[in-house]
Structure formats: C-alpha cells, structure tokens
Coordinates of C-alpha atoms in Angstrom, one line a residue:
M24 CA -37.1 12.0 -39.9
K25 CA -34.4 10.5 -37.6
P26 CA -30.6 8.1 -39.3
L27 CA -31.1 4.6 -37.9
D28 CA -28.3 5.1 -35.4
E29 CA -29.7 7.8 -33.3
F30 CA -32.6 5.7 -31.8
P31 CA -31.9 3.8 -28.9
A32 CA -33.3 0.2 -28.5
P33 CA -36.4 -0.6 -26.4
P34 CA -36.3 -1.3 -23.6
M35 CA -36.1 -5.6 -23.4
P36 CA -38.3 -7.7 -21.4
P37 CA -37.6 -11.0 -19.2
P38 CA -36.5 -13.7 -21.3
P39 CA -38.6 -16.5 -21.2
F40 CA -34.9 -18.6 -20.8
P41 CA -31.9 -17.3 -19.6
S42 CA -30.0 -18.0 -22.1
L43 CA -31.9 -15.9 -24.1
S44 CA -31.2 -13.5 -22.1
A45 CA -27.4 -13.3 -23.4
P46 CA -26.5 -10.6 -25.7
V47 CA -26.4 -11.4 -28.4
W48 CA -29.9 -12.4 -29.0
A49 CA -30.9 -8.3 -28.4
S50 CA -31.3 -7.2 -31.5
A51 CA -31.2 -8.6 -35.1
F52 CA -27.8 -7.1 -36.2
R53 CA -25.8 -9.3 -33.6
P54 CA -26.4 -13.0 -34.3
F55 CA -27.1 -11.8 -38.7
Y56 CA -23.8 -10.4 -38.6
L57 CA -22.1 -12.8 -37.3
L58 CA -23.8 -15.9 -38.8
G59 CA -22.7 -13.4 -42.6
A60 CA -19.4 -12.4 -42.2
L61 CA -18.7 -16.3 -40.5
Y62 CA -19.8 -18.0 -43.8
A63 CA -18.9 -15.3 -46.1
P64 CA -14.7 -16.8 -46.1
L65 CA -16.3 -19.6 -45.4
L66 CA -18.4 -19.5 -48.4
M67 CA -15.9 -18.6 -50.7
V68 CA -13.1 -20.7 -50.0
V69 CA -15.0 -23.8 -50.7
W70 CA -16.0 -22.6 -53.8
A71 CA -12.7 -20.6 -54.9
G72 CA -11.4 -25.4 -54.3
A73 CA -13.7 -26.3 -56.2
Y74 CA -13.6 -23.8 -58.6
L75 CA -9.7 -25.0 -59.5
G76 CA -10.3 -28.6 -58.9
A77 CA -8.8 -28.6 -55.5
W78 CA -11.5 -30.3 -53.8
D79 CA -15.7 -31.3 -54.8
V80 CA -19.0 -29.6 -53.6
P81 CA -21.0 -31.2 -50.9
V82 CA -23.7 -31.2 -54.2
S83 CA -26.0 -33.2 -56.5
A84 CA -25.5 -34.5 -59.7
A85 CA -27.3 -32.1 -61.2
T86 CA -26.8 -29.1 -59.5
P87 CA -23.7 -27.4 -61.7
L88 CA -21.1 -25.4 -59.0
A89 CA -22.4 -21.7 -60.8
L90 CA -26.0 -22.5 -59.4
W91 CA -25.0 -23.5 -56.0
H92 CA -22.4 -20.6 -55.3
G93 CA -24.6 -18.3 -56.3
H94 CA -27.3 -19.2 -54.2
E95 CA -25.5 -19.5 -51.3
M96 CA -24.7 -16.1 -51.5
L97 CA -27.4 -14.5 -52.3
F98 CA -29.3 -16.8 -49.6
G99 CA -27.4 -17.8 -47.9
F100 CA -24.6 -14.6 -46.7
A101 CA -26.7 -11.7 -48.2
A102 CA -29.7 -13.4 -46.6
A103 CA -28.6 -13.7 -43.1
I104 CA -27.6 -8.9 -43.6
I105 CA -30.4 -7.8 -44.7
T106 CA -32.0 -9.4 -42.5
G107 CA -30.2 -8.2 -39.7
I108 CA -30.1 -5.1 -40.9
V109 CA -33.9 -5.1 -41.9
L110 CA -35.2 -5.8 -38.8
T111 CA -33.1 -3.5 -37.0
A112 CA -33.7 -0.9 -38.9
L113 CA -37.2 -1.2 -38.8
P114 CA -38.1 -0.8 -35.2
S115 CA -36.2 3.4 -35.1
W116 CA -38.1 3.9 -38.9
A117 CA -41.2 2.1 -39.0
G118 CA -42.2 1.9 -34.7
T119 CA -41.9 -1.6 -34.9
P120 CA -41.8 -4.4 -31.2
E121 CA -37.7 -5.3 -32.0
I122 CA -37.8 -9.1 -32.4
R123 CA -35.2 -10.6 -30.4
G124 CA -35.6 -13.6 -27.3
G125 CA -36.5 -16.2 -28.9
R126 CA -38.4 -15.5 -31.5
L127 CA -35.0 -14.3 -32.9
A128 CA -33.5 -17.6 -32.8
L129 CA -36.1 -18.8 -34.7
L130 CA -34.9 -16.8 -37.7
V131 CA -31.7 -18.1 -36.4
A132 CA -32.8 -21.7 -36.9
L133 CA -34.2 -21.5 -40.1
W134 CA -31.2 -19.6 -41.4
L135 CA -28.8 -22.7 -39.9
A136 CA -31.9 -24.9 -40.8
G137 CA -31.4 -23.5 -44.6
R138 CA -27.8 -23.9 -44.3
L139 CA -26.9 -27.5 -43.1
A140 CA -30.2 -29.2 -46.1
C141 CA -28.2 -27.0 -48.8
W142 CA -24.5 -28.5 -47.5
A143 CA -26.5 -32.0 -46.9
T144 CA -28.1 -31.9 -50.6
P145 CA -26.5 -35.2 -51.4
W146 CA -28.6 -36.7 -49.2
L147 CA -31.6 -35.4 -48.5
P148 CA -34.8 -36.0 -50.7
P149 CA -34.8 -32.5 -52.5
L150 CA -38.0 -31.7 -51.3
L151 CA -36.8 -32.3 -47.3
V152 CA -33.8 -29.7 -48.6
T153 CA -36.3 -27.5 -50.7
V154 CA -38.5 -26.7 -47.8
A155 CA -35.8 -25.9 -45.9
D156 CA -34.4 -23.8 -46.9
S157 CA -37.6 -22.1 -48.0
L158 CA -38.7 -21.1 -44.3
L159 CA -36.9 -17.3 -43.6
F160 CA -38.2 -14.8 -45.7
P161 CA -41.8 -17.0 -45.3
A162 CA -41.5 -16.3 -41.2
L163 CA -40.2 -12.6 -41.7
F164 CA -43.3 -12.4 -43.7
V165 CA -45.6 -13.8 -41.0
L166 CA -43.5 -12.2 -37.9
L167 CA -43.4 -8.1 -39.9
A168 CA -47.0 -8.4 -41.7
P169 CA -49.0 -7.4 -39.0
Q170 CA -46.3 -4.5 -37.0
L171 CA -46.2 -3.5 -41.1
W172 CA -49.7 -2.9 -41.7
R173 CA -50.1 -0.5 -38.4
A174 CA -47.0 1.7 -39.3
A175 CA -47.8 5.7 -39.1
N176 CA -45.6 4.3 -42.7
P177 CA -47.7 2.0 -45.3
L178 CA -44.6 3.2 -47.3
Y179 CA -43.5 -0.3 -45.0
L180 CA -45.9 -2.4 -45.7
L181 CA -43.7 -2.4 -49.8
L182 CA -41.2 -5.0 -48.1
L183 CA -43.6 -7.6 -48.1
P184 CA -43.7 -7.9 -51.6
I185 CA -40.1 -7.8 -51.1
L186 CA -40.5 -10.8 -49.3
A187 CA -42.4 -12.5 -51.0
A188 CA -40.0 -12.2 -53.9
L189 CA -37.9 -13.6 -52.7
S190 CA -39.2 -16.7 -51.5
G191 CA -40.9 -17.4 -54.4
A192 CA -37.0 -16.7 -56.1
N193 CA -35.9 -19.0 -53.8
L194 CA -38.1 -21.7 -54.7
A195 CA -37.5 -21.2 -58.3
Y196 CA -34.2 -21.9 -58.0
H197 CA -34.9 -25.2 -56.4
A198 CA -38.2 -25.9 -58.3
G199 CA -35.1 -26.5 -61.3
I200 CA -32.7 -27.9 -59.2
A201 CA -35.3 -30.6 -58.5
A202 CA -36.2 -31.0 -62.1
A203 CA -32.7 -30.6 -63.2
D204 CA -33.4 -28.0 -65.1
P205 CA -30.6 -25.4 -64.3
A206 CA -32.1 -22.8 -67.0
L207 CA -35.1 -22.8 -64.3
G208 CA -32.5 -22.2 -61.2
G209 CA -31.0 -19.2 -62.8
L210 CA -34.3 -17.6 -63.7
G211 CA -34.5 -17.9 -59.8
L212 CA -31.4 -16.6 -58.8
R213 CA -31.5 -13.8 -60.7
A214 CA -35.0 -13.0 -60.1
G215 CA -34.0 -13.3 -56.3
V216 CA -30.9 -10.2 -57.4
Y217 CA -33.3 -8.2 -58.2
A218 CA -35.7 -8.3 -55.0
V219 CA -32.4 -7.7 -53.3
I220 CA -32.0 -4.4 -56.2
V221 CA -35.3 -3.3 -54.9
L222 CA -34.5 -3.5 -51.6
Y223 CA -31.2 -1.5 -51.9
V224 CA -32.9 1.5 -54.0
L225 CA -35.6 1.8 -51.3
K226 CA -33.2 1.7 -48.2
G227 CA -30.1 2.4 -49.4
G228 CA -31.9 5.3 -51.0
L229 CA -33.5 6.5 -48.0
L230 CA -30.3 5.8 -45.8
T231 CA -27.8 7.3 -47.8
P232 CA -29.0 11.0 -48.5
I233 CA -29.9 11.7 -44.3
F234 CA -26.8 10.4 -43.3
T235 CA -24.8 12.5 -45.7
G236 CA -27.0 15.4 -44.6
N237 CA -26.6 15.1 -41.6
A238 CA -22.2 14.4 -42.1
L239 CA -22.8 17.4 -43.7
R240 CA -24.5 19.5 -41.4
E241 CA -21.8 18.8 -38.8
K242 CA -18.7 19.8 -41.7
G243 CA -21.0 22.6 -42.2
R244 CA -21.4 22.7 -44.9
G245 CA -24.7 22.3 -45.6
D246 CA -27.4 20.3 -44.8
Q247 CA -29.4 17.6 -46.6
A248 CA -31.0 17.4 -50.9
P249 CA -34.7 17.4 -50.1
F250 CA -36.5 14.0 -50.8
R251 CA -38.3 13.7 -54.1
A252 CA -41.2 11.6 -54.2
G253 CA -41.8 11.5 -58.0
L254 CA -37.2 11.4 -59.0
D255 CA -37.7 8.3 -55.6
A256 CA -40.6 6.4 -57.2
A257 CA -39.1 6.7 -60.7
A258 CA -36.0 4.5 -59.1
V259 CA -38.1 1.9 -58.0
V260 CA -39.7 1.4 -61.4
V261 CA -37.3 1.2 -63.4
V262 CA -35.6 -1.1 -61.6
V263 CA -38.9 -3.3 -61.8
V264 CA -39.3 -3.2 -65.1
L265 CA -35.8 -3.7 -66.3
A266 CA -36.8 -7.3 -64.3
V267 CA -39.7 -8.3 -65.4
L268 CA -38.0 -7.3 -69.0
D269 CA -35.0 -9.8 -68.2
L270 CA -36.9 -12.7 -66.9
A271 CA -39.3 -12.7 -69.2
A272 CA -35.7 -12.7 -71.8
V273 CA -37.6 -10.0 -74.2
P274 CA -35.7 -8.8 -77.2
A275 CA -32.5 -7.2 -75.7
H276 CA -32.9 -3.8 -77.1
W277 CA -36.3 -3.7 -75.4
T278 CA -33.6 -4.8 -71.8
G279 CA -30.8 -3.0 -73.0
A280 CA -32.9 0.5 -73.3
A281 CA -34.6 -0.3 -69.4
A282 CA -30.6 -0.8 -68.1
F283 CA -29.8 2.3 -69.5
A284 CA -32.9 3.9 -67.5
C285 CA -32.0 2.7 -64.4
A286 CA -28.0 3.6 -65.0
S287 CA -29.7 7.8 -65.9
I288 CA -32.2 7.9 -63.8
H289 CA -30.4 7.0 -60.5
A290 CA -27.3 9.2 -61.3
W291 CA -29.4 11.6 -61.5
R292 CA -30.8 10.4 -57.7
V293 CA -27.4 9.6 -56.5
T294 CA -26.2 13.2 -57.7
R295 CA -27.9 15.0 -55.8
W296 CA -27.2 13.6 -52.5
Q297 CA -23.4 15.3 -52.8
G298 CA -21.6 12.9 -52.1
W299 CA -18.2 14.1 -52.3
R300 CA -18.4 16.3 -50.0
V301 CA -18.3 14.2 -47.7
A302 CA -15.3 11.9 -48.7
D303 CA -14.2 12.7 -46.1
V304 CA -16.6 11.3 -43.5
P305 CA -15.9 7.1 -44.8
L306 CA -18.5 5.5 -43.6
V307 CA -20.9 7.3 -45.6
L308 CA -18.4 7.7 -48.5
V309 CA -18.4 4.3 -48.6
M310 CA -22.7 3.8 -49.0
H311 CA -22.2 6.8 -52.0
L312 CA -19.5 4.1 -53.4
G313 CA -21.5 1.1 -53.4
F314 CA -24.5 3.5 -55.5
A315 CA -21.9 4.4 -57.6
W316 CA -20.8 0.9 -58.2
L317 CA -25.2 0.1 -58.2
I318 CA -25.4 2.6 -61.5
F319 CA -21.5 1.3 -63.3
A320 CA -23.8 -2.1 -63.1
F321 CA -26.7 -0.5 -65.1
A322 CA -24.2 0.9 -67.0
L323 CA -22.5 -2.2 -68.0
K324 CA -26.3 -3.9 -68.3
A325 CA -27.1 -1.4 -71.1
A326 CA -23.6 -1.4 -72.7
A327 CA -24.0 -5.6 -73.1
E328 CA -27.0 -5.8 -74.4
L329 CA -27.0 -3.0 -77.2
A330 CA -24.5 -3.4 -78.6
G331 CA -22.1 -6.8 -76.4
V332 CA -19.4 -5.2 -75.7
V333 CA -19.0 -6.3 -72.6
A334 CA -20.4 -10.5 -71.0
E335 CA -23.7 -10.0 -69.7
A336 CA -22.3 -11.4 -66.5
A337 CA -20.1 -8.2 -66.1
W338 CA -23.4 -6.3 -64.2
L339 CA -23.7 -9.2 -61.9
H340 CA -20.6 -8.9 -61.0
A341 CA -20.0 -5.2 -60.4
F342 CA -23.7 -5.6 -58.2
T343 CA -22.7 -8.1 -55.8
V344 CA -19.2 -8.5 -55.7
G345 CA -18.8 -4.2 -55.7
S346 CA -22.5 -2.2 -54.8
L347 CA -23.7 -4.7 -53.2
G348 CA -20.3 -5.6 -50.9
M349 CA -19.5 -1.8 -50.1
M350 CA -23.2 -1.3 -49.2
M351 CA -23.2 -4.2 -46.2
V352 CA -20.0 -3.3 -45.0
G353 CA -20.8 0.3 -44.8
L354 CA -24.4 -0.7 -43.0
M355 CA -22.7 -3.7 -41.1
V356 CA -20.0 -1.7 -39.6
R357 CA -22.3 1.8 -38.9
V358 CA -25.0 0.1 -37.2
S359 CA -22.2 -1.9 -34.9
L360 CA -20.5 0.5 -33.9
R361 CA -24.2 2.2 -32.9
H362 CA -26.0 -0.1 -31.4
T363 CA -23.7 -1.6 -29.0
G364 CA -23.0 1.9 -27.2
R365 CA -20.0 3.0 -29.7
P366 CA -19.2 6.6 -31.5
L367 CA -19.2 6.8 -35.2
A368 CA -15.6 5.4 -36.3
L369 CA -14.6 4.1 -38.8
P370 CA -11.6 1.8 -37.4
H371 CA -8.5 1.9 -39.8
A372 CA -8.8 -2.5 -40.2
M373 CA -12.7 -1.6 -41.4
R374 CA -10.9 1.4 -44.0
F375 CA -8.7 -1.2 -44.8
A376 CA -11.4 -4.1 -46.2
A377 CA -13.9 -1.6 -48.3
L378 CA -10.0 -0.6 -50.1
L379 CA -10.5 -5.3 -50.5
L380 CA -13.9 -5.4 -51.0
F381 CA -13.1 -2.2 -54.2
A382 CA -10.4 -4.7 -55.2
A383 CA -12.2 -7.5 -55.4
A384 CA -15.3 -6.1 -57.8
L385 CA -12.5 -5.1 -59.4
V386 CA -10.8 -7.8 -60.5
R387 CA -13.6 -10.4 -60.6
L388 CA -15.2 -7.5 -63.9
A389 CA -11.5 -7.8 -64.7
V390 CA -12.1 -11.7 -65.4
T391 CA -15.8 -11.7 -66.9
V392 CA -14.6 -8.7 -69.1
H393 CA -11.0 -9.8 -70.8
E394 CA -11.8 -13.2 -69.9
L395 CA -9.2 -13.9 -66.8
G396 CA -7.8 -17.4 -65.6
A397 CA -8.6 -18.8 -62.9
W398 CA -6.1 -17.7 -61.0
A399 CA -7.3 -13.4 -60.9
V400 CA -10.8 -15.4 -59.8
A401 CA -8.8 -17.0 -56.6
I402 CA -7.3 -13.9 -55.6
A403 CA -11.3 -11.7 -56.3
A404 CA -12.0 -14.4 -53.6
L405 CA -9.2 -13.7 -51.7
L406 CA -9.8 -10.9 -51.2
W407 CA -13.4 -10.7 -51.0
S408 CA -13.0 -13.0 -47.8
V409 CA -10.2 -10.6 -46.1
A410 CA -12.8 -7.9 -45.5
F411 CA -14.9 -10.0 -43.8
V412 CA -12.5 -11.8 -42.1
L413 CA -11.9 -8.2 -41.1
Y414 CA -14.9 -7.7 -39.9
L415 CA -15.6 -9.9 -38.0
A416 CA -11.6 -10.0 -35.4
R417 CA -13.0 -6.1 -35.5
F418 CA -17.2 -7.1 -34.8
G419 CA -16.9 -10.6 -32.9
T420 CA -16.2 -10.1 -29.4
I421 CA -19.0 -7.0 -29.9
L422 CA -20.8 -8.5 -31.1
V423 CA -21.3 -11.7 -29.2
G424 CA -21.0 -9.0 -25.6
P425 CA -22.7 -6.4 -24.0
S426 CA -23.0 -3.1 -25.3
V427 CA -21.3 0.4 -24.1
P428 CA -23.9 3.1 -22.0
R429 CA -23.6 5.8 -23.9
A430 CA -22.4 8.2 -21.5
R431 CA -19.6 6.6 -21.0
A432 CA -18.9 6.0 -25.6
K433 CA -19.0 10.1 -25.6
Q434 CA -16.1 10.3 -23.6
H435 CA -14.0 8.3 -26.3
V436 CA -15.1 11.1 -29.3

C-alpha cells in the first residue's frame, strides 16, 4: 500500500460557483489547516490572558474557564486539524471521492458557526449555541458514511463510531453547561479526548510505520516492520477499555491497571517500528516523538491511579500538548508539502516549531507535577502558540495558493 502523500489528487470537476474554484477549496487540508493554525494562537492567548487575570473570556457564569478552554482546544482547534487530516487521507487510502468545492465550504461554515456560537455564549440561547456547535461531526458522518460503506476495506468504517463518539461527547459537554453541571461537562470533554486517542492509535498507527518503512528503504536500512493484526487490534481495544473504566469512575486500581496495559502494549507496538533508525528524517521522527508522548501519557495515568505520585491531569497534558501536538504538526507539514507538489523536506522553521512544541509539553507537564506558578503556564502557552505561528508564516500562502507541478518540484530536490 502506498502512503497518503504519494497519491495524486483526483481531477477536480468545475464548481458551480467560480469562487469555489480557488485553490483553498481544492482539498480539505487547505482551509482546515489554515483555520486551525489561525485559531490555535488566538485561543491560547485569550485563554492565557484570562488565566492570568488580565481579561475575561465571553462565557456564561456557569462555565468554568478550564472547561471553555478544553472545549475550544478539542472541538475547535483539534477538530479543524483532524477534519483536514481525515478528509485528505481518505481519497488516497480508502478510494473515496474527495470532498471539495461547495461541500467543503459547507463544512468550513459549520466549523465557523460553532466557534462564533461558543464565543457569543453570553448573548445567545443555550440551545442555539448547542445546535450551532454540534453540526460538524454529524455532517461529516452523513457525508462519509455512504462512501466508507462502499470502500473495499471495511476497517475504514471504524471512523464512523469515532465521529459518533465525538458528536456525543460534544453534546454531553453542552448538556453539562446548560445544566450548570461542570462534572458532566468535564466528562464530555474527557470522552472526546478518548475518541481522539482511538483515532490517533488507528490512523497514526497506520501512517507512522508506513512512512518509517519508506524512509528505511530510501536510506538502505531495511524495510517496514510487518503489521500484526492482533497487536494492532489490542492497541485499540485496550484504549477503549481504559476509556470505559475511566468514564464510569470505577475504583482507581482498575483504571490504573488498564492504563498500565495501554502503556505496555503501545510501547511494544511502537518499538517494533524502529523509529530510532530514522532519527535523521525529521518528518518521520516527529511522528515517533508523538507516540513516545502517548506512551508516557498512559504511564502517567497509571502512576496517578495506582500510586498517586503525580496529579491525574498530568496524563491529559502529556497527550494533548505533547503527543497530539507533535503528530498534528508532523502531518500538517507533510501533507502541506506533498499535496501542493513540493518536496518532502522539513523546513528549518518547522524544526524549530517541533522543538517549541516539545518544550511546551515539558513545561506544561512540570506545571502539573510540581505545581509551578501561573508564569510557567504562560510560558507553555507562549511556546505552543509560537509553533503554530511559525506554521502559518511558512505555509499560509502555500495553503491558499496553487500547487506546484510535481515535475517542477522534483527539480528542486
């Protein structure tokens, strides 16, 4: 099977409206990466300022700042990047028609409607906010279900329950906010994080070893580690078990045991990929670093539940800031280069961005474990934000501009 970035984009039919023929509407990664990278620093700066007491955020009195921040990071920023990754990957991997033009513009409009509603919460009826912010994932489900049902590989249908879980988690969050029940709102956010982890394990666990194999062959260092269906299935199942136990609030030793199993199985799985042998290939290395943070997150969860030696929130920051951040940037750069006809070489600015993300994760984790002050939270937010500002500076014009012909791009390798 060829990797995602080796497939040319299908020919684009003429759109019904000339404005939808602009390059930004040619593929989902273009508008969603652009919006996600724009939203990331804006959201982080606004949240950090509110956290430090410099200003207020537009939330209702019943919405804790931490919940608003978590919701917008997950269902705002992360949802945009995930949508761009999934919709760009499926035509190559599952052979589905690419969503572009008017349908893509509709999805972008739904994402924007959700963001506007969540920022205008104090002035809108709660039901309107809930509806506006809950349309993106159901729309994706409706668009993708018929396509995936016809796909040759039925495993792609696993994306549908993940989309349904994300939609349900978002509704649970809004139900908690409407009922002035922060516990329910927080439960919804945690369910959403687990849904993202399952998608991460499924898709990241497919792309990372394949791209690693490509790099190993190119360097003359061997071949890709063969997939083991049983191990790959266990890696997904054990995360689902952990999610069920954690969300059900079972005794801590059960949750801790499941987290330890997650760390062990994923460490075994990732070690088989031999990422250390491609440490000199930054575009692949950053994906392995993302999985290293994932394993560390599970280990922190086990330590928190079994021994209480770290704060329980530590594992969430290890995953969201470290693991998810590293993987997102790695895929955003890779797809932005290859799908616009450019050679796969990590720009120096993005190497620095990856270092900033890694540092942000370390600082944010230190804040949680060692109870550092607000100044450290602000530093972590700044480091994380600058990484996405660098992505915008390097790729913003590429995302809205025309692709480079592949033949021309190869001349610059």
